[in-house]
Structures are given as structure tokens and as C-alpha cells.
Amino acid sequence: METLTAEIKKNSKKVPVKGMMDNVMEQFNSAANQIKLHPSIRKILSITNNEIIVNFPVKMDNGDVEIFRGYRVQHNNALGPYKGGLRYHPTVDIDAARALAMWMTWKTSLAGLPYGGGKGGIQLDPSKYSQGELERITRRFTFALADNIGPEHDIPAPDVNTNSQTMAWMADTYMSTRPPAERTANQHVVTGKPAGSGGLEGRDRATGYGVYLSIKIWAEKNNINLKVKKFIVQGFGNVGYWAAYFLEKEGGKLVAVQDAFGSIENQKGIVVEDLFNYTKANKGSVVDFPNAKNLEKDKFFATECDICIPAALGNQITAKKASQIKASLVAEGANGPTNVDGEKTLLERDIAIIPDILCNSGGVVGSYFEWLQNRNGELWQLDEVMVKLEKKLRESFNKVYEYSQREGLDMRTAAYCIAIQRIERAYIERGIFP
Ligand code: NAD
């Protein structure tokens, strides 16, 4: 059995996710200066409301007990319940959870949703655990968090290495531990559930669809035809796959992919569905895909292409990587993939960026629809979901684009300004208790 001390010692040697908080704070402060944000509200938004750390034991398949550490950071709830994903990854720590929770506050505000921002997860490598162990870890984590989450308080969703199955276990655990009369009324404690268990048709593709749609609207505004445009994708999970799927349908050509295992390239094109089926049969990895050549990790961002879609982790596009990018557009599927120096370099090189809080907001909009569906006891059809999603995303994109044009700002600063002003307005109208 691994003791908690051993676990903490081991984890303290891991390289932390450097600079995620620095990035989000720099982005926030730059927009706050731009809009001359009220100083008291700047103070409130610069810190997180609540930070929950839980240590909990789980029985492993071999009978040993392991202790896990889970996080949930609730940044701000001025506009509604905290909302945001849970991530299972070795890089999860309190700083990463804080930064990701803040990004959620801006994202939900920008999307015009009645939500605040939260994020969390467990620091672990899920590939080291069996499905049964992951289920017990998830259920025990949910039990440990139970008084701090809830359908009208804090609503988790999937993120890196968590999926609809994880959400089904969470919903079931949460509902099973409520008094009988409250059980079924609590289904919307999490979103991103499987369609058969209160999930929303189309929630699986909502984020990737939003990434694709943002690219399409950006192309329309710049008179660019997406047919035969080459694109590269970092991360071929939920977001990366669906973004590639829709972009390929529009006539785009996927030419390189990088995931946690390696990178591949084929300038003649990689068929998205073939790669998807290959990864399913190859433990999730794109490496050695027959119709492409393996590529050195460091060469990925330098690949010849028109559009670059980071859809994996944060802090991937640094100044060095940004100087190598050949694309004329970076569409941020991941949260925080471009650091502040990387962004400066991209903008100096006239490479457009569709910022994460806009580009990947299809996921949280889909989650909002699922939450409404559960709350109202409704069942929505896929076609109506996609129509509503497109309408909402177009509104957000146009809002940000027009603001950026009017004020002469890059799209990220424009998106932040709109998001922060909405929260500022709520505080000014309500005042500060007592
Ligand atoms: P996922 O677990 O389904 O897929 C993650 C992918 O990234 C995998 O292909 C994995 O191999 C790859 N990856 C992991 N580490 C990598 C590394 N070091 N280098 C290259 N690739 C690596 O996760 P997801 O749900 O697709 O999330 C991806 C990103 O999108 C995250 O930043 C997440 O916060 C963001 N996001 C997700 C959603 C959603 O609805 N799932 C919504 C908004 C934003």
C-alpha cells in the first residue's frame, strides 16, 4: 500500500503545470485594464471562492488500498452555479485547477449562461488502473465531494481522461447517497452523461463542433474557403476527433496529429474515421498509423498547414513553438494551450487566434442544454440540439468579433472584456453582502 506521505512526496517531484495561473492572470489583468474594471471587483475575481482538497482511500484489484488526492476549485458564482470539468491526469494540482476554474468563469459568462466557473480532478495516470479501479476511484471521489457539489451549486462535466462513463458513475453515486425522495431530481448534478442516462444527444460532439464552427465563421468573415485547407490537430480525444470530423466534412484535409504517445503526418491527407478506428484498436494511440509517417515530437507544430488546432493540454504553444507555426489560424480547442509569450509571437506574426473561452465553448453550451433538459424533465432530439448550439455559438462569435473590430483588440482580449463586464454588472447591481 502506498502511504499518503509517499504519494505526496512522489507527486512533489513531478513537473508542475508551469505558468497556467500566470497566463490566466495576465490575460485577466490586461482585459481588466482595458475596461477599467472596478478595483473591488478586480480583487474579487483575482481569487477563487473555494478550494476543496479531498484525500480518499480506494481498494485496488489486488486488495491493497491506495490513497488518492482530488481537487475541486470553485472560482466564482456571481452569475450562477459553478460549472466545469473534472480531469484525471498526472499534471492536475491546485494551481492547474485554479487556472482552469477561472477560465470556466470567463467562458460561461461570455457564452451568456447562468453559470460561474469551477474545475477539478485527480492527479493520476488512468492508464495505470483497471476499469473497475477507475470506477471505484470515481465513486469514492464523488462521495468525498458530495456536500460541495450539487445540481444547483456546482455541476462537474468530463474533461481530459474522463468521459460519459465517468459522469454516469458520478451521477449514480451522487443520487444513491441522497434521501430517496431527492434521488431522481438530482440527475443534473453532472453533465456529459451517456444519452441513456439523462445525457444530451450531441453533447459528445458539442465541443469539437464548436471548434469547427468557430473556424468556419472566422473563414466566412475573412473570405476564406475551407475546402482543401490543411489542418493539424494536437490531441485526438473527444475535442480533437470531433473538430477534425466536422472540418473534414467541410472539405478540409487533416495532415498531422499529435497525441500523448507520438505524432504522425501525411501531407496527402489522413482520413479522420480511419485514424479514429485505428486509435480505438491501438490503446488510444495514433503512433504507427499505416497511412502516415511517424513524426518527431518537436516537429509537430512546424508542420506545413493552414489551420492549427491545439486540443490537448495547456501551455503547449510557447514563444518557440509559435515562431515555428506555419498556419494562419490557431483555433484553441484545449483550455489555455497558448501561453502569453506564445500569443505575443503569434500576433506579431499576424497569425489569428480564436481564443479557448470562445472556441471550445460548445462543450459548456451543450452541458447547459443537458442541465435544462434534466431540470425540465424533457428529452431533446439531436437535430434540435445542433440548431440551438449553432445559434448560441454564432451569437458569441459575432459578439467577440465585432467587439475586437470596434475596439481594435485581439479576439482574446475582446472575449475577456465582454465576459468580465457581464460579471462586473452583476456585482454592481447587487452590491456586496452585508
Ligand atoms: P481527451 O482525454 O478526450 O483527449 C485528450 C487527448 O490529448 C488525447 O488524444 C491524448 O492522447 C492527448 N494528449 C494528452 N497529453 C498530451 C501531450 N502531452 N501532447 C499531445 N497530446 C496529448 O480530452 P478532451 O476532452 O478532448 O479535452 C482536450 C482539451 O479540450 C482539454 O484541454 C480540455 O480542457 C479541453 N476541453 C474539453 C471539453 C470537453 O467537452 N471534453 C470542453 C472544453 C474544453
mmCIF file of N, CA and C in Angstrom, residues 250-360:
data_model
loop_
_atom_site.group_PDB
_atom_site.id
_atom_site.type_symbol
_atom_site.label_atom_id
_atom_site.label_comp_id
_atom_site.label_asym_id
_atom_site.label_seq_id
_atom_site.Cartn_x
_atom_site.Cartn_y
_atom_site.Cartn_z
ATOM 1 N N GLU A 250 -16.301 19.437 -44.168
ATOM 2 C CA GLU A 250 -16.371 20.740 -44.844
ATOM 3 C C GLU A 250 -15.376 20.809 -46.010
ATOM 4 N N GLY A 251 -14.547 19.759 -46.146
ATOM 5 C CA GLY A 251 -13.578 19.729 -47.248
ATOM 6 C C GLY A 251 -12.141 19.945 -46.803
ATOM 7 N N GLY A 252 -11.926 20.184 -45.518
ATOM 8 C CA GLY A 252 -10.565 20.374 -45.006
ATOM 9 C C GLY A 252 -9.782 19.064 -45.025
ATOM 10 N N LYS A 253 -8.438 19.198 -44.965
ATOM 11 C CA LYS A 253 -7.600 17.997 -45.036
ATOM 12 C C LYS A 253 -6.722 17.890 -43.787
ATOM 13 N N LEU A 254 -6.943 16.826 -43.010
ATOM 14 C CA LEU A 254 -6.124 16.595 -41.813
ATOM 15 C C LEU A 254 -4.751 16.096 -42.255
ATOM 16 N N VAL A 255 -3.659 16.802 -41.884
ATOM 17 C CA VAL A 255 -2.335 16.377 -42.366
ATOM 18 C C VAL A 255 -1.376 15.950 -41.252
ATOM 19 N N ALA A 256 -1.676 16.281 -40.007
ATOM 20 C CA ALA A 256 -0.810 15.808 -38.917
ATOM 21 C C ALA A 256 -1.584 15.779 -37.605
ATOM 22 N N VAL A 257 -1.206 14.812 -36.766
ATOM 23 C CA VAL A 257 -1.850 14.665 -35.448
ATOM 24 C C VAL A 257 -0.770 14.346 -34.422
ATOM 25 N N GLN A 258 -0.902 14.951 -33.252
ATOM 26 C CA GLN A 258 -0.026 14.576 -32.140
ATOM 27 C C GLN A 258 -0.905 14.185 -30.964
ATOM 28 N N ASP A 259 -0.541 13.095 -30.290
ATOM 29 C CA ASP A 259 -1.232 12.776 -29.038
ATOM 30 C C ASP A 259 -0.193 12.491 -27.966
ATOM 31 N N ALA A 260 -0.645 11.921 -26.837
ATOM 32 C CA ALA A 260 0.273 11.706 -25.712
ATOM 33 C C ALA A 260 1.359 10.687 -26.063
ATOM 34 N N PHE A 261 1.135 9.896 -27.125
ATOM 35 C CA PHE A 261 2.057 8.813 -27.447
ATOM 36 C C PHE A 261 3.049 9.172 -28.552
ATOM 37 N N GLY A 262 2.699 10.113 -29.427
ATOM 38 C CA GLY A 262 3.583 10.465 -30.531
ATOM 39 C C GLY A 262 2.871 11.310 -31.569
ATOM 40 N N SER A 263 3.537 11.482 -32.739
ATOM 41 C CA SER A 263 2.971 12.344 -33.790
ATOM 42 C C SER A 263 3.047 11.630 -35.129
ATOM 43 N N ILE A 264 2.095 11.960 -36.017
ATOM 44 C CA ILE A 264 2.087 11.389 -37.365
ATOM 45 C C ILE A 264 1.792 12.490 -38.385
ATOM 46 N N GLU A 265 2.248 12.277 -39.631
ATOM 47 C CA GLU A 265 1.995 13.264 -40.682
ATOM 48 C C GLU A 265 1.777 12.583 -42.026
ATOM 49 N N ASN A 266 0.857 13.115 -42.817
ATOM 50 C CA ASN A 266 0.736 12.748 -44.226
ATOM 51 C C ASN A 266 0.165 13.965 -44.951
ATOM 52 N N GLN A 267 0.998 14.626 -45.757
ATOM 53 C CA GLN A 267 0.555 15.846 -46.439
ATOM 54 C C GLN A 267 -0.542 15.577 -47.463
ATOM 55 N N LYS A 268 -0.698 14.292 -47.844
ATOM 56 C CA LYS A 268 -1.770 13.971 -48.799
ATOM 57 C C LYS A 268 -3.117 13.831 -48.089
ATOM 58 N N GLY A 269 -3.082 13.771 -46.772
ATOM 59 C CA GLY A 269 -4.338 13.687 -46.012
ATOM 60 C C GLY A 269 -4.462 12.407 -45.199
ATOM 61 N N ILE A 270 -5.016 12.556 -44.011
ATOM 62 C CA ILE A 270 -5.276 11.417 -43.116
ATOM 63 C C ILE A 270 -6.797 11.337 -42.979
ATOM 64 N N VAL A 271 -7.369 10.175 -43.292
ATOM 65 C CA VAL A 271 -8.833 10.047 -43.198
ATOM 66 C C VAL A 271 -9.214 9.948 -41.709
ATOM 67 N N VAL A 272 -10.033 10.894 -41.265
ATOM 68 C CA VAL A 272 -10.319 11.039 -39.835
ATOM 69 C C VAL A 272 -10.918 9.756 -39.244
ATOM 70 N N GLU A 273 -11.900 9.176 -39.935
ATOM 71 C CA GLU A 273 -12.567 7.997 -39.376
ATOM 72 C C GLU A 273 -11.613 6.800 -39.321
ATOM 73 N N ASP A 274 -10.714 6.686 -40.335
ATOM 74 C CA ASP A 274 -9.732 5.586 -40.323
ATOM 75 C C ASP A 274 -8.814 5.731 -39.115
ATOM 76 N N LEU A 275 -8.393 6.974 -38.867
ATOM 77 C CA LEU A 275 -7.490 7.193 -37.729
ATOM 78 C C LEU A 275 -8.230 6.911 -36.418
ATOM 79 N N PHE A 276 -9.487 7.327 -36.359
ATOM 80 C CA PHE A 276 -10.283 7.104 -35.144
ATOM 81 C C PHE A 276 -10.391 5.599 -34.861
ATOM 82 N N ASN A 277 -10.715 4.819 -35.901
ATOM 83 C CA ASN A 277 -10.841 3.366 -35.716
ATOM 84 C C ASN A 277 -9.496 2.748 -35.327
ATOM 85 N N TYR A 278 -8.416 3.288 -35.935
ATOM 86 C CA TYR A 278 -7.077 2.784 -35.602
ATOM 87 C C TYR A 278 -6.762 3.038 -34.122
ATOM 88 N N THR A 279 -7.056 4.254 -33.641
ATOM 89 C CA THR A 279 -6.729 4.567 -32.234
ATOM 90 C C THR A 279 -7.542 3.687 -31.279
ATOM 91 N N LYS A 280 -8.774 3.372 -31.661
ATOM 92 C CA LYS A 280 -9.619 2.510 -30.804
ATOM 93 C C LYS A 280 -8.973 1.137 -30.622
ATOM 94 N N ALA A 281 -8.337 0.676 -31.713
ATOM 95 C CA ALA A 281 -7.735 -0.657 -31.658
ATOM 96 C C ALA A 281 -6.299 -0.609 -31.154
ATOM 97 N N ASN A 282 -5.785 0.597 -30.896
ATOM 98 C CA ASN A 282 -4.357 0.753 -30.578
ATOM 99 C C ASN A 282 -4.176 1.496 -29.250
ATOM 100 N N LYS A 283 -4.991 1.158 -28.271
ATOM 101 C CA LYS A 283 -4.931 1.759 -26.920
ATOM 102 C C LYS A 283 -4.948 3.282 -26.949
ATOM 103 N N GLY A 284 -5.682 3.839 -27.911
ATOM 104 C CA GLY A 284 -5.848 5.295 -27.955
ATOM 105 C C GLY A 284 -4.742 6.029 -28.692
ATOM 106 N N SER A 285 -3.704 5.295 -29.157
ATOM 107 C CA SER A 285 -2.536 5.978 -29.732
ATOM 108 C C SER A 285 -2.602 6.098 -31.267
ATOM 109 N N VAL A 286 -2.075 7.211 -31.797
ATOM 110 C CA VAL A 286 -2.026 7.413 -33.254
ATOM 111 C C VAL A 286 -0.728 6.863 -33.869
ATOM 112 N N VAL A 287 0.219 6.495 -33.009
ATOM 113 C CA VAL A 287 1.551 6.090 -33.486
ATOM 114 C C VAL A 287 1.458 4.866 -34.405
ATOM 115 N N ASP A 288 2.284 4.899 -35.479
ATOM 116 C CA ASP A 288 2.362 3.800 -36.450
ATOM 117 C C ASP A 288 1.093 3.637 -37.294
ATOM 118 N N PHE A 289 0.265 4.684 -37.355
ATOM 119 C CA PHE A 289 -0.915 4.629 -38.238
ATOM 120 C C PHE A 289 -0.414 4.328 -39.650
ATOM 121 N N PRO A 290 -0.961 3.298 -40.312
ATOM 122 C CA PRO A 290 -0.388 2.826 -41.580
ATOM 123 C C PRO A 290 -0.324 3.877 -42.699
ATOM 124 N N ASN A 291 -1.297 4.808 -42.750
ATOM 125 C CA ASN A 291 -1.296 5.751 -43.874
ATOM 126 C C ASN A 291 -0.634 7.087 -43.548
ATOM 127 N N ALA A 292 0.372 7.062 -42.709
ATOM 128 C CA ALA A 292 1.098 8.294 -42.385
ATOM 129 C C ALA A 292 2.485 7.904 -41.887
ATOM 130 N N LYS A 293 3.383 8.897 -41.846
ATOM 131 C CA LYS A 293 4.705 8.587 -41.271
ATOM 132 C C LYS A 293 4.762 9.142 -39.854
ATOM 133 N N ASN A 294 5.497 8.456 -38.986
ATOM 134 C CA ASN A 294 5.671 8.981 -37.632
ATOM 135 C C ASN A 294 6.549 10.230 -37.717
ATOM 136 N N LEU A 295 6.249 11.171 -36.842
ATOM 137 C CA LEU A 295 6.926 12.471 -36.887
ATOM 138 C C LEU A 295 7.583 12.696 -35.528
ATOM 139 N N GLU A 296 8.753 13.361 -35.539
ATOM 140 C CA GLU A 296 9.391 13.678 -34.244
ATOM 141 C C GLU A 296 8.512 14.665 -33.486
ATOM 142 N N LYS A 297 8.450 14.484 -32.173
ATOM 143 C CA LYS A 297 7.549 15.287 -31.340
ATOM 144 C C LYS A 297 7.756 16.790 -31.558
ATOM 145 N N ASP A 298 9.042 17.187 -31.596
ATOM 146 C CA ASP A 298 9.349 18.629 -31.678
ATOM 147 C C ASP A 298 9.010 19.245 -33.028
ATOM 148 N N LYS A 299 8.757 18.391 -34.028
ATOM 149 C CA LYS A 299 8.493 18.930 -35.372
ATOM 150 C C LYS A 299 7.000 19.172 -35.619
ATOM 151 N N PHE A 300 6.165 18.714 -34.693
ATOM 152 C CA PHE A 300 4.724 18.747 -34.944
ATOM 153 C C PHE A 300 4.203 20.148 -35.271
ATOM 154 N N PHE A 301 4.506 21.129 -34.419
ATOM 155 C CA PHE A 301 3.928 22.456 -34.649
ATOM 156 C C PHE A 301 4.518 23.154 -35.884
ATOM 157 N N ALA A 302 5.657 22.626 -36.385
ATOM 158 C CA ALA A 302 6.277 23.227 -37.570
ATOM 159 C C ALA A 302 5.729 22.619 -38.866
ATOM 160 N N THR A 303 4.754 21.712 -38.759
ATOM 161 C CA THR A 303 4.201 21.056 -39.957
ATOM 162 C C THR A 303 3.528 22.071 -40.885
ATOM 163 N N GLU A 304 3.711 21.847 -42.186
ATOM 164 C CA GLU A 304 3.053 22.668 -43.219
ATOM 165 C C GLU A 304 1.529 22.548 -43.072
ATOM 166 N N CYS A 305 0.824 23.660 -42.884
ATOM 167 C CA CYS A 305 -0.645 23.603 -42.756
ATOM 168 C C CYS A 305 -1.234 25.012 -42.788
ATOM 169 N N ASP A 306 -2.565 25.106 -42.861
ATOM 170 C CA ASP A 306 -3.249 26.404 -42.838
ATOM 171 C C ASP A 306 -3.870 26.695 -41.479
ATOM 172 N N ILE A 307 -4.300 25.621 -40.804
ATOM 173 C CA ILE A 307 -5.007 25.801 -39.523
ATOM 174 C C ILE A 307 -4.393 24.860 -38.483
ATOM 175 N N CYS A 308 -4.165 25.400 -37.295
ATOM 176 C CA CYS A 308 -3.579 24.587 -36.223
ATOM 177 C C CYS A 308 -4.593 24.518 -35.079
ATOM 178 N N ILE A 309 -4.930 23.297 -34.664
ATOM 179 C CA ILE A 309 -5.918 23.127 -33.587
ATOM 180 C C ILE A 309 -5.278 22.426 -32.385
ATOM 181 N N PRO A 310 -4.841 23.185 -31.396
ATOM 182 C CA PRO A 310 -4.369 22.521 -30.171
ATOM 183 C C PRO A 310 -5.590 22.046 -29.397
ATOM 184 N N ALA A 311 -5.697 20.736 -29.149
ATOM 185 C CA ALA A 311 -6.877 20.191 -28.453
ATOM 186 C C ALA A 311 -6.422 19.148 -27.432
ATOM 187 N N ALA A 312 -5.321 19.478 -26.732
ATOM 188 C CA ALA A 312 -4.825 18.530 -25.717
ATOM 189 C C ALA A 312 -4.721 19.251 -24.370
ATOM 190 N N LEU A 313 -3.512 19.677 -24.023
ATOM 191 C CA LEU A 313 -3.306 20.262 -22.694
ATOM 192 C C LEU A 313 -2.975 21.751 -22.788
ATOM 193 N N GLY A 314 -2.773 22.375 -21.628
ATOM 194 C CA GLY A 314 -2.412 23.789 -21.587
ATOM 195 C C GLY A 314 -0.925 23.995 -21.842
ATOM 196 N N ASN A 315 -0.553 25.252 -22.102
ATOM 197 C CA ASN A 315 0.852 25.657 -22.237
ATOM 198 C C ASN A 315 1.624 24.922 -23.323
ATOM 199 N N GLN A 316 1.014 24.613 -24.424
ATOM 200 C CA GLN A 316 1.689 23.885 -25.496
ATOM 201 C C GLN A 316 2.359 24.834 -26.478
ATOM 202 N N ILE A 317 1.709 25.965 -26.789
ATOM 203 C CA ILE A 317 2.271 26.889 -27.774
ATOM 204 C C ILE A 317 3.028 27.989 -27.020
ATOM 205 N N THR A 318 4.316 27.761 -26.892
ATOM 206 C CA THR A 318 5.218 28.713 -26.234
ATOM 207 C C THR A 318 5.752 29.639 -27.334
ATOM 208 N N ALA A 319 6.579 30.626 -26.948
ATOM 209 C CA ALA A 319 7.130 31.548 -27.956
ATOM 210 C C ALA A 319 7.897 30.759 -29.021
ATOM 211 N N LYS A 320 8.663 29.749 -28.590
ATOM 212 C CA LYS A 320 9.469 28.969 -29.540
ATOM 213 C C LYS A 320 8.568 28.229 -30.542
ATOM 214 N N LYS A 321 7.572 27.549 -30.014
ATOM 215 C CA LYS A 321 6.659 26.807 -30.896
ATOM 216 C C LYS A 321 5.904 27.787 -31.804
ATOM 217 N N ALA A 322 5.502 28.919 -31.233
ATOM 218 C CA ALA A 322 4.734 29.904 -32.004
ATOM 219 C C ALA A 322 5.546 30.419 -33.182
ATOM 220 N N SER A 323 6.868 30.494 -33.005
ATOM 221 C CA SER A 323 7.705 31.015 -34.097
ATOM 222 C C SER A 323 7.815 29.996 -35.231
ATOM 223 N N GLN A 324 7.466 28.728 -34.949
ATOM 224 C CA GLN A 324 7.594 27.685 -35.987
ATOM 225 C C GLN A 324 6.279 27.425 -36.732
ATOM 226 N N ILE A 325 5.171 27.888 -36.147
ATOM 227 C CA ILE A 325 3.852 27.530 -36.712
ATOM 228 C C ILE A 325 3.660 28.112 -38.116
ATOM 229 N N LYS A 326 3.211 27.259 -39.052
ATOM 230 C CA LYS A 326 3.036 27.697 -40.448
ATOM 231 C C LYS A 326 1.604 28.156 -40.718
ATOM 232 N N ALA A 327 0.684 27.781 -39.829
ATOM 233 C CA ALA A 327 -0.739 28.073 -40.043
ATOM 234 C C ALA A 327 -1.005 29.572 -39.994
ATOM 235 N N SER A 328 -2.126 29.997 -40.599
ATOM 236 C CA SER A 328 -2.507 31.404 -40.447
ATOM 237 C C SER A 328 -3.588 31.568 -39.380
ATOM 238 N N LEU A 329 -4.058 30.425 -38.836
ATOM 239 C CA LEU A 329 -5.069 30.480 -37.774
ATOM 240 C C LEU A 329 -4.789 29.407 -36.722
ATOM 241 N N VAL A 330 -4.840 29.815 -35.460
ATOM 242 C CA VAL A 330 -4.781 28.852 -34.350
ATOM 243 C C VAL A 330 -6.161 28.860 -33.694
ATOM 244 N N ALA A 331 -6.825 27.716 -33.696
ATOM 245 C CA ALA A 331 -8.164 27.605 -33.091
ATOM 246 C C ALA A 331 -8.023 26.750 -31.832
ATOM 247 N N GLU A 332 -8.209 27.397 -30.672
ATOM 248 C CA GLU A 332 -7.874 26.747 -29.403
ATOM 249 C C GLU A 332 -8.989 25.820 -28.902
ATOM 250 N N GLY A 333 -8.857 24.535 -29.195
ATOM 251 C CA GLY A 333 -9.798 23.542 -28.685
ATOM 252 C C GLY A 333 -9.541 23.265 -27.216
ATOM 253 N N ALA A 334 -8.263 23.227 -26.835
ATOM 254 C CA ALA A 334 -7.886 22.978 -25.433
ATOM 255 C C ALA A 334 -8.097 24.239 -24.612
ATOM 256 N N ASN A 335 -8.006 24.095 -23.294
ATOM 257 C CA ASN A 335 -8.027 25.254 -22.415
ATOM 258 C C ASN A 335 -6.596 25.712 -22.172
ATOM 259 N N GLY A 336 -6.326 26.969 -22.443
ATOM 260 C CA GLY A 336 -5.005 27.540 -22.175
ATOM 261 C C GLY A 336 -3.853 26.946 -22.964
ATOM 262 N N PRO A 337 -4.048 26.559 -24.242
ATOM 263 C CA PRO A 337 -2.941 25.928 -24.965
ATOM 264 C C PRO A 337 -1.820 26.890 -25.342
ATOM 265 N N THR A 338 -2.140 28.201 -25.421
ATOM 266 C CA THR A 338 -1.130 29.180 -25.845
ATOM 267 C C THR A 338 -0.734 30.013 -24.630
ATOM 268 N N ASN A 339 0.553 30.055 -24.297
ATOM 269 C CA ASN A 339 0.903 30.904 -23.159
ATOM 270 C C ASN A 339 1.078 32.346 -23.631
ATOM 271 N N VAL A 340 1.275 33.260 -22.673
ATOM 272 C CA VAL A 340 1.262 34.681 -23.009
ATOM 273 C C VAL A 340 2.371 35.025 -24.022
ATOM 274 N N ASP A 341 3.566 34.444 -23.838
ATOM 275 C CA ASP A 341 4.663 34.716 -24.793
ATOM 276 C C ASP A 341 4.350 34.127 -26.161
ATOM 277 N N GLY A 342 3.752 32.933 -26.151
ATOM 278 C CA GLY A 342 3.373 32.295 -27.416
ATOM 279 C C GLY A 342 2.377 33.164 -28.161
ATOM 280 N N GLU A 343 1.441 33.728 -27.413
ATOM 281 C CA GLU A 343 0.419 34.571 -28.036
ATOM 282 C C GLU A 343 1.048 35.824 -28.657
ATOM 283 N N LYS A 344 1.995 36.449 -27.921
ATOM 284 C CA LYS A 344 2.656 37.651 -28.462
ATOM 285 C C LYS A 344 3.306 37.322 -29.794
ATOM 286 N N THR A 345 4.016 36.189 -29.817
ATOM 287 C CA THR A 345 4.721 35.797 -31.049
ATOM 288 C C THR A 345 3.726 35.548 -32.183
ATOM 289 N N LEU A 346 2.648 34.852 -31.887
ATOM 290 C CA LEU A 346 1.653 34.572 -32.942
ATOM 291 C C LEU A 346 1.080 35.877 -33.494
ATOM 292 N N LEU A 347 0.733 36.793 -32.592
ATOM 293 C CA LEU A 347 0.116 38.042 -33.053
ATOM 294 C C LEU A 347 1.110 38.890 -33.841
ATOM 295 N N GLU A 348 2.380 38.899 -33.392
ATOM 296 C CA GLU A 348 3.413 39.628 -34.149
ATOM 297 C C GLU A 348 3.551 39.080 -35.560
ATOM 298 N N ARG A 349 3.352 37.763 -35.661
ATOM 299 C CA ARG A 349 3.479 37.113 -36.976
ATOM 300 C C ARG A 349 2.150 37.147 -37.752
ATOM 301 N N ASP A 350 1.190 37.898 -37.262
ATOM 302 C CA ASP A 350 -0.110 38.038 -37.928
ATOM 303 C C ASP A 350 -0.876 36.737 -38.047
ATOM 304 N N ILE A 351 -0.678 35.860 -37.077
ATOM 305 C CA ILE A 351 -1.436 34.605 -37.058
ATOM 306 C C ILE A 351 -2.642 34.837 -36.151
ATOM 307 N N ALA A 352 -3.833 34.602 -36.691
ATOM 308 C CA ALA A 352 -5.053 34.855 -35.898
ATOM 309 C C ALA A 352 -5.245 33.751 -34.858
ATOM 310 N N ILE A 353 -5.866 34.126 -33.742
ATOM 311 C CA ILE A 353 -6.153 33.134 -32.688
ATOM 312 C C ILE A 353 -7.642 33.219 -32.344
ATOM 313 N N ILE A 354 -8.332 32.089 -32.397
ATOM 314 C CA ILE A 354 -9.693 32.047 -31.836
ATOM 315 C C ILE A 354 -9.505 31.522 -30.408
ATOM 316 N N PRO A 355 -9.738 32.385 -29.414
ATOM 317 C CA PRO A 355 -9.362 32.022 -28.044
ATOM 318 C C PRO A 355 -10.219 30.917 -27.453
ATOM 319 N N ASP A 356 -9.599 30.137 -26.585
ATOM 320 C CA ASP A 356 -10.261 28.987 -25.948
ATOM 321 C C ASP A 356 -11.643 29.304 -25.387
ATOM 322 N N ILE A 357 -11.788 30.412 -24.669
ATOM 323 C CA ILE A 357 -13.071 30.637 -23.979
ATOM 324 C C ILE A 357 -14.217 30.853 -24.980
ATOM 325 N N LEU A 358 -13.857 31.128 -26.229
ATOM 326 C CA LEU A 358 -14.865 31.206 -27.288
ATOM 327 C C LEU A 358 -14.881 29.895 -28.091
ATOM 328 N N CYS A 359 -13.682 29.489 -28.521
ATOM 329 C CA CYS A 359 -13.544 28.385 -29.478
ATOM 330 C C CYS A 359 -14.065 27.051 -28.936
ATOM 331 N N ASN A 360 -13.815 26.771 -27.637
ATOM 332 C CA ASN A 360 -14.250 25.466 -27.124
ATOM 333 C C ASN A 360 -15.509 25.573 -26.260
#
